[in-house]
JSON list of C-alpha atoms in Angstrom, two decimals:
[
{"chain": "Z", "resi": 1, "resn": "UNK", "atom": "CA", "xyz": [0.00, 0.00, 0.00]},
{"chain": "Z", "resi": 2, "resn": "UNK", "atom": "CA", "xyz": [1.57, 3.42, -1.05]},
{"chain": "Z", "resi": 3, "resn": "UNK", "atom": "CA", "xyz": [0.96, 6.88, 0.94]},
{"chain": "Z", "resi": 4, "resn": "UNK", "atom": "CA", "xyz": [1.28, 10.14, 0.18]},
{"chain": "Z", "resi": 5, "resn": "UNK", "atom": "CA", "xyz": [3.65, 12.42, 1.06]},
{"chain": "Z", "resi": 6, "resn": "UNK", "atom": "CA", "xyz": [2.90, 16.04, 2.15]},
{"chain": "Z", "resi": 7, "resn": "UNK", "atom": "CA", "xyz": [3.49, 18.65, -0.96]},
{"chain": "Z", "resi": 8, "resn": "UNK", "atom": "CA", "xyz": [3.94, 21.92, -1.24]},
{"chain": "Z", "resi": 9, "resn": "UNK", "atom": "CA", "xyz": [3.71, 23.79, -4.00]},
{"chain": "Z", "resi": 10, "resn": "UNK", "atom": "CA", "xyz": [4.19, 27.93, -5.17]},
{"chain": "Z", "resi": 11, "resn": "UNK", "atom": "CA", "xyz": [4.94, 29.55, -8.20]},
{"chain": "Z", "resi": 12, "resn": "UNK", "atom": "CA", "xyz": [6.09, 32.55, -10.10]},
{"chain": "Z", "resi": 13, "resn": "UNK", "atom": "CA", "xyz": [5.36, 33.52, -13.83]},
{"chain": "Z", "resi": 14, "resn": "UNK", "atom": "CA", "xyz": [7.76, 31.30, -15.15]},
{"chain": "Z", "resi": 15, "resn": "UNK", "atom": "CA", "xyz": [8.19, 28.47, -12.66]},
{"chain": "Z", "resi": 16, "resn": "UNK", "atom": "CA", "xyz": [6.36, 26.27, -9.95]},
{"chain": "Z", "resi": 17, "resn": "UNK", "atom": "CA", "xyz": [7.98, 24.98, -7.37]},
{"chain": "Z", "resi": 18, "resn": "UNK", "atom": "CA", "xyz": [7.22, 21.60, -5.51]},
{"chain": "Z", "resi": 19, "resn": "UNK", "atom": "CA", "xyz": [8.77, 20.57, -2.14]},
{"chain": "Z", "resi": 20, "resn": "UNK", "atom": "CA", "xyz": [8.13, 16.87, -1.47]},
{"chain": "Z", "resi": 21, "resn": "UNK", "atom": "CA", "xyz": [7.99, 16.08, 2.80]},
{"chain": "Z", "resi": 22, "resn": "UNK", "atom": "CA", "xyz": [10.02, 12.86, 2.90]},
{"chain": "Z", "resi": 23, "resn": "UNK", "atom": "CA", "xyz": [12.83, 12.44, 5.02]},
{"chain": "Z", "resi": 24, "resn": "UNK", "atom": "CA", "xyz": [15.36, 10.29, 4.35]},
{"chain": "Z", "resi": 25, "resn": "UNK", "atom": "CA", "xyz": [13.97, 9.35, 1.34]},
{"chain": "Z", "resi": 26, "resn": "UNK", "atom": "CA", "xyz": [15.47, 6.50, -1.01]},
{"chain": "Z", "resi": 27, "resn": "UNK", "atom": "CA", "xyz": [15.05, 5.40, -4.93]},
{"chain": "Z", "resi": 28, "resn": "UNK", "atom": "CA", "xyz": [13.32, 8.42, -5.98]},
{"chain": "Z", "resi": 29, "resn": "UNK", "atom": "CA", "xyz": [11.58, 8.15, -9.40]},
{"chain": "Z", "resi": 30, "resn": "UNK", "atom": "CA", "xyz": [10.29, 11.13, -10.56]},
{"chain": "Z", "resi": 31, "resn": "UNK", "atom": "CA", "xyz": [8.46, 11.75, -14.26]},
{"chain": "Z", "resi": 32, "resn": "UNK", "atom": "CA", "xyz": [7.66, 15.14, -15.98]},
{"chain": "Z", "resi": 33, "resn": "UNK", "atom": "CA", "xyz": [5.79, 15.53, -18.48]},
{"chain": "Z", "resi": 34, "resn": "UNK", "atom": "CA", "xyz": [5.36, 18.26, -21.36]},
{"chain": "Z", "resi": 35, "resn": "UNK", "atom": "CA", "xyz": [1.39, 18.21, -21.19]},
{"chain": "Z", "resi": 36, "resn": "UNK", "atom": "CA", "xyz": [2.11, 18.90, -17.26]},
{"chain": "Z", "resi": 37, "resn": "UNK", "atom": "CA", "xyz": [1.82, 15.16, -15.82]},
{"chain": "Z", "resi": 38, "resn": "UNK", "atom": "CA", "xyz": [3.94, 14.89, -12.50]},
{"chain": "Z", "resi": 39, "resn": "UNK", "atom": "CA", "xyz": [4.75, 11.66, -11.39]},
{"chain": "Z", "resi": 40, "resn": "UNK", "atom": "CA", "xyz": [6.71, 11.13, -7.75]},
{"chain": "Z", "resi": 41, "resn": "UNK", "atom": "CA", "xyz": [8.10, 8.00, -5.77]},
{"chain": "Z", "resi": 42, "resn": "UNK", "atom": "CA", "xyz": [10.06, 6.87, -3.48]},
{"chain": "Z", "resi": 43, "resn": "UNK", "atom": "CA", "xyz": [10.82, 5.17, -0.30]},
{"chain": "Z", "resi": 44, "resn": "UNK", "atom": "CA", "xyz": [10.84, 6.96, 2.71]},
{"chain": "Z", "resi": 45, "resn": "UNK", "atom": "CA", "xyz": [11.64, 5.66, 6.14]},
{"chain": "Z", "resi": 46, "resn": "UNK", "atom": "CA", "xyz": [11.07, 1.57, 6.46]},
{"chain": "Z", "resi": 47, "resn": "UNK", "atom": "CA", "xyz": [10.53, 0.88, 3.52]},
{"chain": "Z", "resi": 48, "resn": "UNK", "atom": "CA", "xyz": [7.12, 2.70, 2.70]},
{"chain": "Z", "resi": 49, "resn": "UNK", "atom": "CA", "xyz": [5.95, 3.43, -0.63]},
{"chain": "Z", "resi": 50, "resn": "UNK", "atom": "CA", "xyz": [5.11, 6.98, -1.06]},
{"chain": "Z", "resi": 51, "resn": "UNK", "atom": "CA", "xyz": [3.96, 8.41, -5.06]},
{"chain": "Z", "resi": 52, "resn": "UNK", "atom": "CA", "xyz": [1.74, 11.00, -6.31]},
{"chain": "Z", "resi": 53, "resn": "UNK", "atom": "CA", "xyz": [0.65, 11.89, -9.48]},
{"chain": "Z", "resi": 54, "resn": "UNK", "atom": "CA", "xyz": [-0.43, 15.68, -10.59]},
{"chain": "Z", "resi": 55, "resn": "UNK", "atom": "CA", "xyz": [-1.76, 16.94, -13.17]},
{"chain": "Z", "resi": 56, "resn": "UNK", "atom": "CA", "xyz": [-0.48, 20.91, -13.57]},
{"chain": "Z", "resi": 57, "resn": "UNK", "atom": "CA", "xyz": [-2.78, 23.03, -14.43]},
{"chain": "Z", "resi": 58, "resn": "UNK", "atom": "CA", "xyz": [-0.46, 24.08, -17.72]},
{"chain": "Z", "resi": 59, "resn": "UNK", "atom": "CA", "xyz": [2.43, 22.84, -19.70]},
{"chain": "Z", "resi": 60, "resn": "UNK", "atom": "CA", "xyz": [5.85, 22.53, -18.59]},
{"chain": "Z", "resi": 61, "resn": "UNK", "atom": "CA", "xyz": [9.14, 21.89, -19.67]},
{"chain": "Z", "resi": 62, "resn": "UNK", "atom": "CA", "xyz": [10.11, 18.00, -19.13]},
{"chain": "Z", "resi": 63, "resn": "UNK", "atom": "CA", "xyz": [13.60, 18.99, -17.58]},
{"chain": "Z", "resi": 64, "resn": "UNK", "atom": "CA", "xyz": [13.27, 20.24, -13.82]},
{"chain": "Z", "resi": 65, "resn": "UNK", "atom": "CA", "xyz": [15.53, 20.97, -11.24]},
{"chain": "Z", "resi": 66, "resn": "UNK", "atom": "CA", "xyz": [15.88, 18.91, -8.01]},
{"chain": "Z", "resi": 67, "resn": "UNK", "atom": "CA", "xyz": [17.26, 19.57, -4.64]},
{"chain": "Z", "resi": 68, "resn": "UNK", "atom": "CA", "xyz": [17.23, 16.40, -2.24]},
{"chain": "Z", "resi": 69, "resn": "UNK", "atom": "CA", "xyz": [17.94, 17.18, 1.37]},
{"chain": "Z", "resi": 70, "resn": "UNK", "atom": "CA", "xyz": [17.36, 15.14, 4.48]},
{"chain": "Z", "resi": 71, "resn": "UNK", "atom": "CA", "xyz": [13.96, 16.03, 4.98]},
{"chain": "Z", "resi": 72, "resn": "UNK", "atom": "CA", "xyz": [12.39, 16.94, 1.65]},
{"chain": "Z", "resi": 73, "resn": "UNK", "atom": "CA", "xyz": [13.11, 17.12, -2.18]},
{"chain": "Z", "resi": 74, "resn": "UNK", "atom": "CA", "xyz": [12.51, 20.41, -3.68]},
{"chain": "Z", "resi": 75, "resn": "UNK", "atom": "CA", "xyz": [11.61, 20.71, -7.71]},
{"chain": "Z", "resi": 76, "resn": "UNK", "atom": "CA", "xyz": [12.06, 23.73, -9.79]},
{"chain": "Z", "resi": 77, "resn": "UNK", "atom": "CA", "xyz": [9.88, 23.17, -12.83]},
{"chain": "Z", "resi": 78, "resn": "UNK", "atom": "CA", "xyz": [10.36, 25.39, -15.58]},
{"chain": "Z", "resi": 79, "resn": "UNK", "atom": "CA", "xyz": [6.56, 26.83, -16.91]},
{"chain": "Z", "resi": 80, "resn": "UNK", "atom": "CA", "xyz": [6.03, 26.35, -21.03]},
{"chain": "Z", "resi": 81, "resn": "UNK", "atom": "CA", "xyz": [4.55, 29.87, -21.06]},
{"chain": "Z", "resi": 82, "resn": "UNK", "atom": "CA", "xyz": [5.39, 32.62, -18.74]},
{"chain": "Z", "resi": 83, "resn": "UNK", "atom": "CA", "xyz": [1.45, 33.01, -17.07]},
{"chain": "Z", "resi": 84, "resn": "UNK", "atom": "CA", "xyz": [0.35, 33.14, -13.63]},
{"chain": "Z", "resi": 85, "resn": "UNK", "atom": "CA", "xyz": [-1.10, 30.23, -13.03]},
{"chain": "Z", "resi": 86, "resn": "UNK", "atom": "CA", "xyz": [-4.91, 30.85, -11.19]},
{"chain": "Z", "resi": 87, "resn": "UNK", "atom": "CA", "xyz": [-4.25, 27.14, -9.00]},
{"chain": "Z", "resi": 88, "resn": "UNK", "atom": "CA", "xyz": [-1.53, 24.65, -9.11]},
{"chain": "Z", "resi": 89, "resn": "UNK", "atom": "CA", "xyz": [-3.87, 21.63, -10.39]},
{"chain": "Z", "resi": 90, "resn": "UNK", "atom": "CA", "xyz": [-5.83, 21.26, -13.70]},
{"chain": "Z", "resi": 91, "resn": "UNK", "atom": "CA", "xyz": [-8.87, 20.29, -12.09]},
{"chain": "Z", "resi": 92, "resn": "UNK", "atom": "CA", "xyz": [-10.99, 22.62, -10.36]},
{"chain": "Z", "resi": 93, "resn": "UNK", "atom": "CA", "xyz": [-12.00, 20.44, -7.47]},
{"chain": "Z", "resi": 94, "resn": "UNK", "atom": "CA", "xyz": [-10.21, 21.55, -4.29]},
{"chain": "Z", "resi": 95, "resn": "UNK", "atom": "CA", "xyz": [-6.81, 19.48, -4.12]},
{"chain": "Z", "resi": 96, "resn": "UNK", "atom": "CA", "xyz": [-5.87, 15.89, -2.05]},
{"chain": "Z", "resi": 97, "resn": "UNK", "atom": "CA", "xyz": [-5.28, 16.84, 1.50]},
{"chain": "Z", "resi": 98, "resn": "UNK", "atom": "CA", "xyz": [-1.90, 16.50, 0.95]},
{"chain": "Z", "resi": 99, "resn": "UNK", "atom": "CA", "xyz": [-1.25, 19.31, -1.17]},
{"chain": "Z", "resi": 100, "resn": "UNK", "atom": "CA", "xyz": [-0.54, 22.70, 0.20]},
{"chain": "Z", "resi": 101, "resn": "UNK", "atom": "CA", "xyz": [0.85, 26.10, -0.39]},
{"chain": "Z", "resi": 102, "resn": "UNK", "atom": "CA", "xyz": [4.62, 26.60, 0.29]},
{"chain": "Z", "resi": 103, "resn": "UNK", "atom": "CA", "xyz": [4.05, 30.02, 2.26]},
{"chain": "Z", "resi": 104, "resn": "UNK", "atom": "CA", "xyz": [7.75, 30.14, 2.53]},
{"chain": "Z", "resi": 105, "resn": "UNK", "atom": "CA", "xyz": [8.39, 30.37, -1.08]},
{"chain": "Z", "resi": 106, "resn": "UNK", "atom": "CA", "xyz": [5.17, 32.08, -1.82]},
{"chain": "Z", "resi": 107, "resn": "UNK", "atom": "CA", "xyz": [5.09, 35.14, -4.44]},
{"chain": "Z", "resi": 108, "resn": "UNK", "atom": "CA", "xyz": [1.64, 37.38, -5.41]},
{"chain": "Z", "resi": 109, "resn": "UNK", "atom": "CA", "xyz": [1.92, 38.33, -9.04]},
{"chain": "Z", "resi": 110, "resn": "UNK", "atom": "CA", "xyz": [2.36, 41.82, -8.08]},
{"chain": "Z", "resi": 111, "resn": "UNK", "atom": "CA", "xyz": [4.90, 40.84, -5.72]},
{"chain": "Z", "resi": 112, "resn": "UNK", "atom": "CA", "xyz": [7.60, 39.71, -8.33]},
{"chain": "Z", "resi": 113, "resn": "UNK", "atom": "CA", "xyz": [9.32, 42.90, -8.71]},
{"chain": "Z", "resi": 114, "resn": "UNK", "atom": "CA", "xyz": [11.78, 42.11, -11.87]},
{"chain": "Z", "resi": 115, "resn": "UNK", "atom": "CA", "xyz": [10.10, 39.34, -13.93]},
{"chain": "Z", "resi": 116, "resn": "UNK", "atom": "CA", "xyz": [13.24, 39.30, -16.11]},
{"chain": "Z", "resi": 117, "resn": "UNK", "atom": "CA", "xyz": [15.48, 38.74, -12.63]},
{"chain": "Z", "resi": 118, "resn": "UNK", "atom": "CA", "xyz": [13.29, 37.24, -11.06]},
{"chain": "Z", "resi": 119, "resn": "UNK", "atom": "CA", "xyz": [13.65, 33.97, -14.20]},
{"chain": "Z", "resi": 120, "resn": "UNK", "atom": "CA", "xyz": [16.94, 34.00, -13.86]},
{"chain": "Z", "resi": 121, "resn": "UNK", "atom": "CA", "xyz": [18.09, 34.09, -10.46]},
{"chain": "Z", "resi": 122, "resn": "UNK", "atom": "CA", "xyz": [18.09, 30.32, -9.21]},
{"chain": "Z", "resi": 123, "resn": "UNK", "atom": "CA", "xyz": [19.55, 31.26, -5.79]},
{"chain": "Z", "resi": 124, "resn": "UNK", "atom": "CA", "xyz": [16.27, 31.10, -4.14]},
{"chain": "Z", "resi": 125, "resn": "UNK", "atom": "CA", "xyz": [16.11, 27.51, -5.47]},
{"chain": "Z", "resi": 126, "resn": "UNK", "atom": "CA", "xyz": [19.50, 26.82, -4.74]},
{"chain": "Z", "resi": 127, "resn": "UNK", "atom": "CA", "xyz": [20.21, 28.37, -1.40]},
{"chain": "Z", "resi": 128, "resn": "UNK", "atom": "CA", "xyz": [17.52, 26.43, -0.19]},
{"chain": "Z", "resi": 129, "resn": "UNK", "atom": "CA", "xyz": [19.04, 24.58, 2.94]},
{"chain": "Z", "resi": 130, "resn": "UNK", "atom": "CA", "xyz": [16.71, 21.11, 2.87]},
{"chain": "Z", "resi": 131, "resn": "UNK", "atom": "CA", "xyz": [18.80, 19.51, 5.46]},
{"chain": "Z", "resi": 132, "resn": "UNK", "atom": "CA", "xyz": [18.07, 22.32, 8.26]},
{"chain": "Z", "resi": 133, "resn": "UNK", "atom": "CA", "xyz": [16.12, 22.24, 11.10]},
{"chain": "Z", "resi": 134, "resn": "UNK", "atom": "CA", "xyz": [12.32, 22.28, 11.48]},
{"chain": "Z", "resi": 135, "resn": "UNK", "atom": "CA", "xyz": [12.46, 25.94, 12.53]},
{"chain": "Z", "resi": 136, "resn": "UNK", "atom": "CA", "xyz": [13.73, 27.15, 9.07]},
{"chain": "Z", "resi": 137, "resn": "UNK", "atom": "CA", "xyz": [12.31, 30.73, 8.43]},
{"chain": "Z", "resi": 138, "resn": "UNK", "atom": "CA", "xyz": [12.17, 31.60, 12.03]},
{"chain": "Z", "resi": 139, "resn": "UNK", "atom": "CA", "xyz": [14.74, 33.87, 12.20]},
{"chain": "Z", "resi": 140, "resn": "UNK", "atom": "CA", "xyz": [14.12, 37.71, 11.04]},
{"chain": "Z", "resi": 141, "resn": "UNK", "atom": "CA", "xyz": [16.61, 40.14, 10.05]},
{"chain": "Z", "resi": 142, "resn": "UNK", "atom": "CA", "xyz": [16.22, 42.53, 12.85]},
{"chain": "Z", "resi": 143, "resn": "UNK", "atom": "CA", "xyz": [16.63, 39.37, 15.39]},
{"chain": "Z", "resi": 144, "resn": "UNK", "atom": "CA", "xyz": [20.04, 38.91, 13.11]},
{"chain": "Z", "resi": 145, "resn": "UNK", "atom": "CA", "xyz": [20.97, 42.43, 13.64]},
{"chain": "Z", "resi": 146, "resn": "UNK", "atom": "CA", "xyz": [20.55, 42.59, 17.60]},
{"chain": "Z", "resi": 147, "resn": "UNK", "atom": "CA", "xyz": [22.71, 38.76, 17.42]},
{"chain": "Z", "resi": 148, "resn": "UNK", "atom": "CA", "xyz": [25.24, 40.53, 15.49]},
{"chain": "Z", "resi": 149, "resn": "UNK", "atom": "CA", "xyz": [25.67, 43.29, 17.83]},
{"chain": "Z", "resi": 150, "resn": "UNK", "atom": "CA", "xyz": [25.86, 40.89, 21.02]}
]
């Protein structure tokens, strides 16, 4: 019997982003489809099947960028067409459970300040420390100032 792993998914004009919750995860298989078929599994801790399948709500380029870390694997899929995407699924019925918004990697439309950096700067994908701590995002540049100064 397979499970499901937690998802998390956000996106800018050009890209969505998918962070698989698995730690420790072994023999990942992952497929990517032009049409937008996403296909995930692996084994995560004893031995338990966990796979997913989504259908994106556009097209995508087949090649994607992955990032495994101890307690997730994080995909960078590259969008066919540069469009804001209005949900992350083709289907308009309200998603599996399982699927959530990153709200750490989030971005409103009118958020993305330079479109044309914005594509082309991959160190928000790649400075993404997957092998941190549950408390990642807790600390705040002014409580980094006042540690600094200490």
């Amino acid at each position: 019997m397979s499970h499901n792993p937690e998802v998390l998914w956000a996106q800018r004009s050009d890209k969505v982003y998918l962070t698989v919750a698995l730690p420790d995860a072994k023999d990942i298989s992952v497929k990517c489809e032009p049409q937008g078929l996403f296909t995930f599994s692996a084994l995560g801790a004893q031995g338990k099947l966990f796979e997913f399948s989504l259908e994106l709500y556009g097209k995508v380029v087949p090649e994607y960028r992955k990032n495994v870390g101890l307690r997730n694997i994080i995909f960078s899929i590259q969008k066919e067409e540069r469009s804001w995407w209005p949900r992350i699924l083709k289907s308009e019925e309200k998603p599996a459970p399982y699927i959530k918004v990153d709200w750490n990697k989030w971005c409103d439309e009118d958020e993305e300040v330079n479109s044309e950096t914005a594509s082309d700067d991959e160190s928000a994908f790649v400075d993404e420390d997957c092998e941190s701590s549950d408390d990642d995002g807790l600390l705040y540049l002014p409580d980094l100032e006042k540690a600094r100064n200490n």
